[in-house]
CSV table of C-alpha atoms and ligand atoms in Angstrom, one decimal:
chain,number,residue,atom,x,y,z
A,1,MET,CA,-44.2,32.6,70.7
A,2,PRO,CA,-47.2,32.0,68.6
A,3,GLU,CA,-48.1,34.8,66.2
A,4,ASN,CA,-51.7,35.2,68.1
A,5,SER,CA,-51.4,34.9,72.1
A,6,ASP,CA,-55.0,35.8,72.9
A,7,ASN,CA,-56.4,32.5,71.7
A,8,LYS,CA,-58.1,33.6,68.5
A,9,ILE,CA,-60.3,31.1,66.9
A,10,VAL,CA,-60.7,30.2,63.2
A,11,PHE,CA,-63.7,28.4,61.5
A,12,ILE,CA,-62.8,26.9,58.5
A,13,SER,CA,-65.1,25.0,56.1
A,14,GLY,CA,-64.3,21.9,54.3
A,15,ALA,CA,-61.1,21.2,56.3
A,16,SER,CA,-60.8,17.6,56.3
A,17,ARG,CA,-58.9,17.3,53.4
A,18,GLY,CA,-56.9,19.5,50.8
A,19,ILE,CA,-55.9,23.2,51.1
A,20,GLY,CA,-58.7,23.5,54.1
A,21,ALA,CA,-56.6,20.8,56.0
A,22,ALA,CA,-53.4,23.1,55.1
A,23,ILE,CA,-55.0,26.0,56.0
A,24,ALA,CA,-56.3,24.6,59.5
A,25,VAL,CA,-52.6,23.4,60.2
A,26,ASN,CA,-50.9,26.2,59.1
A,27,LEU,CA,-53.0,28.2,61.3
A,28,ALA,CA,-52.9,26.0,64.6
A,29,ALA,CA,-48.9,26.4,63.8
A,30,ALA,CA,-49.5,30.1,64.2
A,31,GLY,CA,-51.5,30.0,67.4
A,32,TYR,CA,-55.1,29.6,66.4
A,33,ASP,CA,-57.5,27.6,67.6
A,34,ILE,CA,-59.8,25.7,64.9
A,35,TRP,CA,-63.3,25.0,64.5
A,36,LEU,CA,-63.2,22.4,61.7
A,37,ASN,CA,-65.8,21.8,59.5
A,38,TYR,CA,-66.2,18.6,57.1
A,39,ARG,CA,-68.9,16.9,55.6
A,40,SER,CA,-68.2,13.3,55.6
A,41,SER,CA,-64.7,12.3,55.8
A,42,ALA,CA,-64.5,11.7,59.5
A,43,ASP,CA,-61.5,9.7,59.5
A,44,HIS,CA,-59.4,12.4,57.5
A,45,ALA,CA,-60.9,15.1,59.9
A,46,GLN,CA,-59.6,13.0,62.6
A,47,ALA,CA,-56.2,13.1,61.6
A,48,VAL,CA,-56.4,17.3,60.9
A,49,LYS,CA,-57.6,17.2,64.4
A,50,ALA,CA,-54.5,15.6,65.9
A,51,GLU,CA,-51.7,17.8,63.9
A,52,ILE,CA,-53.8,20.6,65.1
A,53,GLU,CA,-53.6,19.2,68.9
A,54,ALA,CA,-50.0,18.6,68.1
A,55,CYS,CA,-49.6,22.0,67.7
A,56,GLY,CA,-50.8,22.8,71.0
A,57,ARG,CA,-54.0,24.0,69.8
A,58,SER,CA,-57.7,23.1,70.4
A,59,CYS,CA,-59.7,21.9,67.4
A,60,THR,CA,-63.8,21.3,67.5
A,61,LEU,CA,-65.0,19.0,64.9
A,62,LEU,CA,-67.9,20.1,63.3
A,63,PRO,CA,-69.3,18.1,60.8
A,64,PHE,CA,-72.4,19.6,58.7
A,65,ASP,CA,-73.2,20.0,55.1
A,66,VAL,CA,-72.4,23.7,54.6
A,67,THR,CA,-75.6,24.1,52.0
A,68,ASP,CA,-77.7,22.9,54.8
A,69,GLU,CA,-78.6,25.9,56.7
A,70,GLN,CA,-81.1,23.9,59.5
A,71,ALA,CA,-77.8,22.0,60.2
A,72,ALA,CA,-75.5,24.9,60.1
A,73,THR,CA,-77.6,26.7,62.2
A,74,GLU,CA,-77.9,23.6,64.9
A,75,MET,CA,-74.3,23.3,64.9
A,76,LEU,CA,-73.1,26.4,65.1
A,77,GLU,CA,-75.6,28.8,67.3
A,78,PRO,CA,-74.7,27.0,71.1
A,79,LEU,CA,-71.2,27.5,70.2
A,80,LEU,CA,-71.5,31.2,69.0
A,81,ILE,CA,-73.2,31.8,72.2
A,82,GLN,CA,-70.2,31.0,74.2
A,83,ASN,CA,-67.5,31.9,71.4
A,84,VAL,CA,-67.1,34.0,68.7
A,85,PRO,CA,-64.4,33.2,65.9
A,86,PHE,CA,-61.8,36.0,64.9
A,87,ALA,CA,-62.1,34.6,61.2
A,88,VAL,CA,-64.1,32.4,59.0
A,89,VAL,CA,-62.6,30.8,56.3
A,90,HIS,CA,-65.0,29.7,53.4
A,91,ASN,CA,-63.1,27.1,51.9
A,92,ALA,CA,-65.3,23.7,51.2
A,93,GLY,CA,-65.5,23.0,47.5
A,94,ILE,CA,-66.6,20.6,44.9
A,95,THR,CA,-66.6,20.7,41.0
A,96,ARG,CA,-68.9,18.8,38.9
A,97,ASP,CA,-67.4,19.7,35.3
A,98,THR,CA,-68.9,19.4,31.8
A,99,LEU,CA,-69.7,21.6,29.2
A,100,LEU,CA,-72.7,23.7,29.4
A,101,PRO,CA,-74.9,21.7,26.6
A,102,MET,CA,-74.1,18.1,28.6
A,103,MET,CA,-74.9,19.8,32.4
A,104,GLN,CA,-77.3,18.1,34.3
A,105,ARG,CA,-79.3,20.8,36.6
A,106,ALA,CA,-78.3,18.9,39.4
A,107,GLU,CA,-74.8,19.7,38.5
A,108,TRP,CA,-75.1,23.3,38.0
A,109,ASP,CA,-76.9,23.2,41.2
A,110,ALA,CA,-74.6,21.4,43.2
A,111,VAL,CA,-71.7,23.6,42.8
A,112,ILE,CA,-73.6,26.9,43.0
A,113,ASP,CA,-75.1,25.3,46.3
A,114,VAL,CA,-71.8,24.4,47.8
A,115,HIS,CA,-69.8,27.6,47.1
A,116,LEU,CA,-72.1,30.5,46.8
A,117,ASN,CA,-75.2,29.4,48.7
A,118,SER,CA,-73.1,28.5,51.6
A,119,PHE,CA,-71.3,31.9,51.5
A,120,TYR,CA,-75.0,33.2,52.2
A,121,ILE,CA,-75.7,30.4,54.9
A,122,LEU,CA,-72.6,30.7,57.0
A,123,GLY,CA,-72.0,34.2,56.4
A,124,ARG,CA,-75.3,35.3,57.7
A,125,ILE,CA,-74.9,33.3,60.9
A,126,PHE,CA,-71.4,34.2,61.6
A,127,SER,CA,-71.4,38.2,60.2
A,128,ARG,CA,-74.3,38.8,63.0
A,129,TYR,CA,-71.9,37.5,65.9
A,130,MET,CA,-68.6,39.0,64.5
A,131,LEU,CA,-70.2,42.7,64.3
A,132,SER,CA,-70.7,43.0,67.8
A,133,ARG,CA,-67.1,42.2,68.3
A,134,ARG,CA,-66.1,45.2,66.0
A,135,LYS,CA,-63.1,43.0,64.8
A,136,GLY,CA,-62.5,40.1,62.1
A,137,ARG,CA,-61.3,38.5,59.3
A,138,ILE,CA,-63.4,36.8,56.5
A,139,ILE,CA,-61.7,34.8,53.7
A,140,THR,CA,-63.2,33.3,50.7
A,141,ILE,CA,-61.3,30.6,48.7
A,142,ALA,CA,-61.9,31.9,45.1
A,143,SER,CA,-60.6,30.3,41.9
A,144,LEU,CA,-58.6,31.4,38.8
A,145,SER,CA,-61.9,29.8,37.2
A,146,GLY,CA,-64.0,32.5,38.6
A,147,GLU,CA,-61.3,35.4,37.7
A,148,ILE,CA,-61.4,34.6,33.7
A,149,GLY,CA,-63.6,31.7,33.1
A,150,GLN,CA,-62.8,27.9,32.5
A,151,ALA,CA,-64.3,25.9,29.7
A,152,GLY,CA,-65.9,23.1,31.1
A,153,GLN,CA,-66.5,25.0,34.4
A,154,VAL,CA,-69.1,27.0,33.7
A,155,ASN,CA,-71.1,26.0,36.9
A,156,TYR,CA,-67.6,26.5,39.1
A,157,SER,CA,-66.5,29.7,37.1
A,158,ALA,CA,-69.8,31.2,38.0
A,159,ALA,CA,-69.9,30.2,41.7
A,160,LYS,CA,-66.5,31.9,42.2
A,161,ALA,CA,-67.1,34.6,40.5
A,162,GLY,CA,-69.8,35.1,42.4
A,163,LEU,CA,-68.1,34.4,45.8
A,164,ILE,CA,-65.7,37.5,44.3
A,165,GLY,CA,-68.1,39.7,43.9
A,166,ALA,CA,-69.9,38.8,47.4
A,167,SER,CA,-66.6,39.4,48.9
A,168,LYS,CA,-66.1,42.8,48.0
A,169,ALA,CA,-69.7,43.6,48.9
A,170,LEU,CA,-69.7,42.2,52.1
A,171,ALA,CA,-65.9,44.2,52.5
A,172,ARG,CA,-67.7,47.2,51.9
A,173,GLU,CA,-70.8,46.4,54.4
A,174,LEU,CA,-68.4,45.4,57.6
A,175,GLY,CA,-65.2,47.6,56.9
A,176,LYS,CA,-66.6,50.2,59.6
A,177,ARG,CA,-66.8,47.5,62.3
A,178,ASN,CA,-62.9,46.6,61.2
A,179,ILE,CA,-63.9,43.3,59.7
A,180,LEU,CA,-61.9,42.6,56.8
A,181,VAL,CA,-63.0,40.4,53.9
A,182,ASN,CA,-60.7,39.2,51.1
A,183,ALA,CA,-60.7,36.4,48.6
A,184,VAL,CA,-57.9,34.1,48.0
A,185,SER,CA,-57.7,33.2,44.2
A,186,PRO,CA,-55.9,29.6,43.8
A,187,GLY,CA,-54.6,28.7,40.0
A,188,LEU,CA,-53.7,24.8,40.2
A,189,ILE,CA,-52.8,23.5,43.6
A,190,GLU,CA,-52.0,19.9,44.2
A,191,THR,CA,-55.1,18.2,45.7
A,192,GLU,CA,-57.6,15.4,44.7
A,193,MET,CA,-59.6,18.1,42.8
A,194,ILE,CA,-57.4,18.6,40.1
A,195,THR,CA,-56.3,14.7,39.6
A,196,ASP,CA,-58.7,14.5,36.4
A,197,LEU,CA,-57.2,17.6,34.5
A,198,PRO,CA,-54.9,17.4,31.7
A,199,LEU,CA,-52.0,18.3,33.8
A,200,ASP,CA,-49.9,18.0,30.3
A,201,LYS,CA,-51.2,20.8,28.5
A,202,MET,CA,-51.9,23.1,31.4
A,203,LEU,CA,-48.3,23.2,32.8
A,204,PRO,CA,-46.9,25.4,29.9
A,205,LEU,CA,-49.5,28.1,30.7
A,206,ILE,CA,-48.1,28.3,34.3
A,207,PRO,CA,-44.6,30.8,33.9
A,208,LEU,CA,-43.8,29.0,37.4
A,209,GLY,CA,-43.8,25.9,35.7
A,210,ARG,CA,-45.5,23.7,38.2
A,211,VAL,CA,-48.7,23.3,40.2
A,212,GLY,CA,-48.7,25.1,43.5
A,213,THR,CA,-48.9,23.4,47.0
A,214,LYS,CA,-51.6,23.6,49.5
A,215,LYS,CA,-49.0,25.1,52.1
A,216,GLU,CA,-48.5,28.0,49.6
A,217,VAL,CA,-52.0,28.8,49.7
A,218,ALA,CA,-52.3,28.6,53.6
A,219,GLY,CA,-49.6,31.0,53.6
A,220,VAL,CA,-51.3,33.6,52.2
A,221,VAL,CA,-54.4,32.9,54.1
A,222,ARG,CA,-52.2,33.2,57.5
A,223,PHE,CA,-50.8,36.5,56.1
A,224,LEU,CA,-54.4,37.8,55.5
A,225,LEU,CA,-55.2,37.1,59.5
A,226,SER,CA,-52.3,38.8,60.6
A,227,GLU,CA,-51.8,42.3,61.7
A,228,ASP,CA,-49.6,42.9,59.0
A,229,ALA,CA,-52.6,42.8,56.9
A,230,SER,CA,-54.7,44.8,58.6
A,231,TYR,CA,-55.2,47.7,55.6
A,232,ILE,CA,-56.1,45.1,52.9
A,233,THR,CA,-59.9,44.3,52.4
A,234,GLY,CA,-61.7,44.0,49.6
A,235,GLN,CA,-59.3,42.1,47.5
A,236,VAL,CA,-58.5,39.3,45.4
A,237,ILE,CA,-55.0,37.8,46.1
A,238,SER,CA,-54.0,35.1,43.5
A,239,VAL,CA,-51.9,32.3,44.1
A,240,ASN,CA,-51.5,30.9,40.8
A,241,GLY,CA,-47.7,30.7,39.5
A,242,GLY,CA,-48.4,33.6,37.2
A,243,MET,CA,-51.0,31.5,35.2
A,244,HIS,CA,-52.9,35.0,34.9
A,245,MET,CA,-51.7,38.4,35.6
B,1,NDP,P1,-60.8,19.4,48.0
B,1,NDP,O1,-61.6,18.1,47.5
B,1,NDP,O2,-59.3,18.2,48.5
B,1,NDP,O3,-61.3,19.3,49.7
B,1,NDP,C1,-62.9,19.3,49.6
B,1,NDP,C2,-62.8,19.9,51.0
B,1,NDP,O4,-64.8,20.7,51.1
B,1,NDP,C3,-63.5,18.5,51.9
B,1,NDP,O5,-62.8,18.5,53.2
B,1,NDP,C4,-64.6,18.2,51.5
B,1,NDP,O6,-65.5,17.6,53.1
B,1,NDP,C5,-65.3,19.9,51.6
B,1,NDP,N1,-66.5,19.7,51.4
B,1,NDP,C6,-67.3,19.6,50.0
B,1,NDP,N2,-68.4,19.9,50.1
B,1,NDP,C7,-69.1,19.9,51.2
B,1,NDP,C8,-70.1,20.2,51.9
B,1,NDP,N3,-71.3,20.3,51.2
B,1,NDP,N4,-70.0,20.8,53.5
B,1,NDP,C9,-68.8,20.6,53.6
B,1,NDP,N5,-67.7,20.6,53.5
B,1,NDP,C10,-67.6,20.3,52.0
B,1,NDP,O7,-60.6,20.1,47.4
B,1,NDP,P2,-59.4,21.6,47.5
B,1,NDP,O8,-58.8,21.4,48.7
B,1,NDP,O9,-58.6,21.3,46.0
B,1,NDP,O10,-60.5,22.6,47.1
B,1,NDP,C11,-60.6,23.5,48.4
B,1,NDP,C12,-60.9,25.0,47.9
B,1,NDP,O11,-60.3,25.3,47.1
B,1,NDP,C13,-62.2,24.7,47.3
B,1,NDP,O12,-63.0,25.7,46.9
B,1,NDP,C14,-62.0,24.9,45.8
B,1,NDP,O13,-62.7,25.3,45.0
B,1,NDP,C15,-60.9,25.6,46.0
B,1,NDP,N6,-60.4,25.6,45.0
B,1,NDP,C16,-59.0,24.5,44.5
B,1,NDP,C17,-58.1,24.8,43.4
B,1,NDP,C18,-57.0,23.2,43.2
B,1,NDP,O14,-56.2,23.7,42.3
B,1,NDP,N7,-57.3,22.4,44.0
B,1,NDP,C19,-57.8,25.7,42.5
B,1,NDP,C20,-58.5,26.8,42.9
B,1,NDP,C21,-59.4,27.2,43.6
B,1,NDP,P3,-65.5,15.9,53.0
B,1,NDP,O15,-64.2,15.2,52.8
B,1,NDP,O16,-66.1,15.9,54.1
B,1,NDP,O17,-66.4,15.6,51.8
């Protein structure tokens, strides 16, 4: 028996790979149908869709760039007229790491756009429909960098800190409508995003002595969507092996 037998839909941005894909499959296993956004990795997205369908759930592929308000609106509005997701997971992300004196304006703008401006774009589209249902969950995937700041990631740290502030503000706006908004803040998680990082220097900083798995992030998202999390809103849940406490 799935955790959620009333056919709830979850929209996840950037779910063709990495943490987003793990969240999608984990939630499908818990009984959710998935609206799966990605930008360009069509083959990866098809593979995730097959995994979701193997769980007996449906997967609607929604390829669009989360920074493109017109594309997001054109793809989502016709679906939202038919069905309103129970939850939205803002997960799509990129890094353009470099020290600030070397950072190009395009590297600053790209990171702010994908993380923070997409929260505005998708948040506005979805929250208008979710308000009328008077229940729902919104999760932002933040980052340890947004909590403590990270050298070489001024753009990324700013975007993630902004997301944490935006999530808390939205939690206050939507609480009376029974829509809970929380941030999940991973530390180092085994995805393509960390392949260029100096892990030998970073592992000693992690009390658990290892990077985290995508499943360990997905499990927290699954909990935050469950009935057991019905009194949790406006929080930042860190999943970082103790790297920051
Ligand atoms: P990956 O690089 O593995 O995957 C990124 C995903 O985001 C892909 O599905 C990609 O789609 C999608 N994406 C990127 N840009 C866009 C866009 N403009 N529009 C739509 N989709 C887009 O990243 P992770 O899984 O590692 O990261 C997921 C989230 O977790 C991010 O928000 C990241 O900042 C955060 N995070 C990750 C950590 C880590 O250690 N890995 C630590 C802390 C936070 P496509 O394949 O089509 O390009």
